[in-house]
C-alpha cells in the first residue's frame, strides 16, 4: 500500500534520528580510567613507554587514614626502558594520578608551601605492603631494598599520595651499586619541575603530563634546563 507524503517524511525523520543516535553512542568512550598501576622491574624491555592517553586520572587525594591498596595481578605489568636503560613504568598499569587538592589556584598553600608533602605521605606500614605486592605485579625479583616505591607524579608535583595508578616499584637505574638502597636520578628532575611550577615558569598540568610520560625527557619537552 502506498504511503502518503506526510507518513514518508515522518518515517525518514525517524530513521535519520536513529542513525544519529547510533553514531553518537558508537563514538563515546567507555570512560574506563581506573586501571590499577604498579611497577617493579621485570626483564621485559622496550624503547620507551608511550604517553598516557587522554587526561591523567584524578586520585582520591590525601586521606586522614590510609589503607593498603590492591595492586594489579602478578605479572600483568611490564617495565619499559629508555635508550639509556632508565626504567619507566607500564602506562597501562601506572598512568599516574593527581591530587585533586593541588590546583593552579592552591599552589601556594599546597606544593609550594614547605612541609606540605610530608603531611600527606602515606606511612611505611601501608606502603611497604603495597610495595611487596606491586613487585609481583611487575614481576620484579630484585632487591626491594634497592628498588624505590615511586610516585610516578611525585607528591611535590601534585601526585596522588596513595593511588595505585601513581605508584610502582621502580628498579635501580644504570650504575646503581647493589645494596646501596634507592638512588633515583628522577628525583632531581622532580625538584627542578617543582621550582619551575612555583616560579610560574611552567603550568602544573603540563609538568604533570611530562613527568608521567617520560621523566628523562620531561625538562627538555618543557623547554627547561636539564
Steps between C-alpha positions, in 0.01 A plus 500: 500500500643842401606734780382860514760777466452592865552142627812462282646819643432382853654160436820648348531736796482206739765308302731802496462551874581134564813524284622809685444332835690189392791710377510697824502188717767336289720804537484508880788361699445251779636748749714235662794659669539301818751244391715418796867592479822386651840408390809324600759392253444201279747428226246588230636797311410732218619839386279737698155493653238673293335815631187446710196537279265782591491687826691368799264332750412695814556310823304518826745744654660501847328287764490531878565124516643305207417139418699245299400524134445199277768454236480371141509125447844340528694518175244728332730805483827541312789740548605704196848641449634809331798488263717576806347204686307714745189316622152632422168356621239324293256778400211255509570418863651828615367797302542729799231667709472850640407647836172696461607733781786633288380742233641818344294693753630311807872479419607740775318302767596156370812396309664843514465507879784347699407174672186431297608165356615369837151549637328298227747213450360152582675321786757226438267250668271544200746549215729212597216253450401664174860494381529124554178435311590744224833329439301190409282708266811592301678170544782676682724248674791725595577646839210707634756688705653636181168568324298812574124491549467809291221748437498538122370854548678592821317653794688826446354517149144438616498123467243283678642377834373142502326429171630172349498667158773737622736261679735231379808307609762676291810286432846651557643726230819407308817526707321430826707317760320191636405537865536879496127565516296714258693761306252646254618772257131572436497688832716777357260546210208523740675768706560712189141459386367607838721809495373582151137461607537709812701757302220531243725370224288199409137404544414236760310275257777512239762402756285211621443377146871522419613303805228239451606446139877469545699662780821485296357743243271702728729802536597525135141456383403801709793713387672485840871449567609144564 
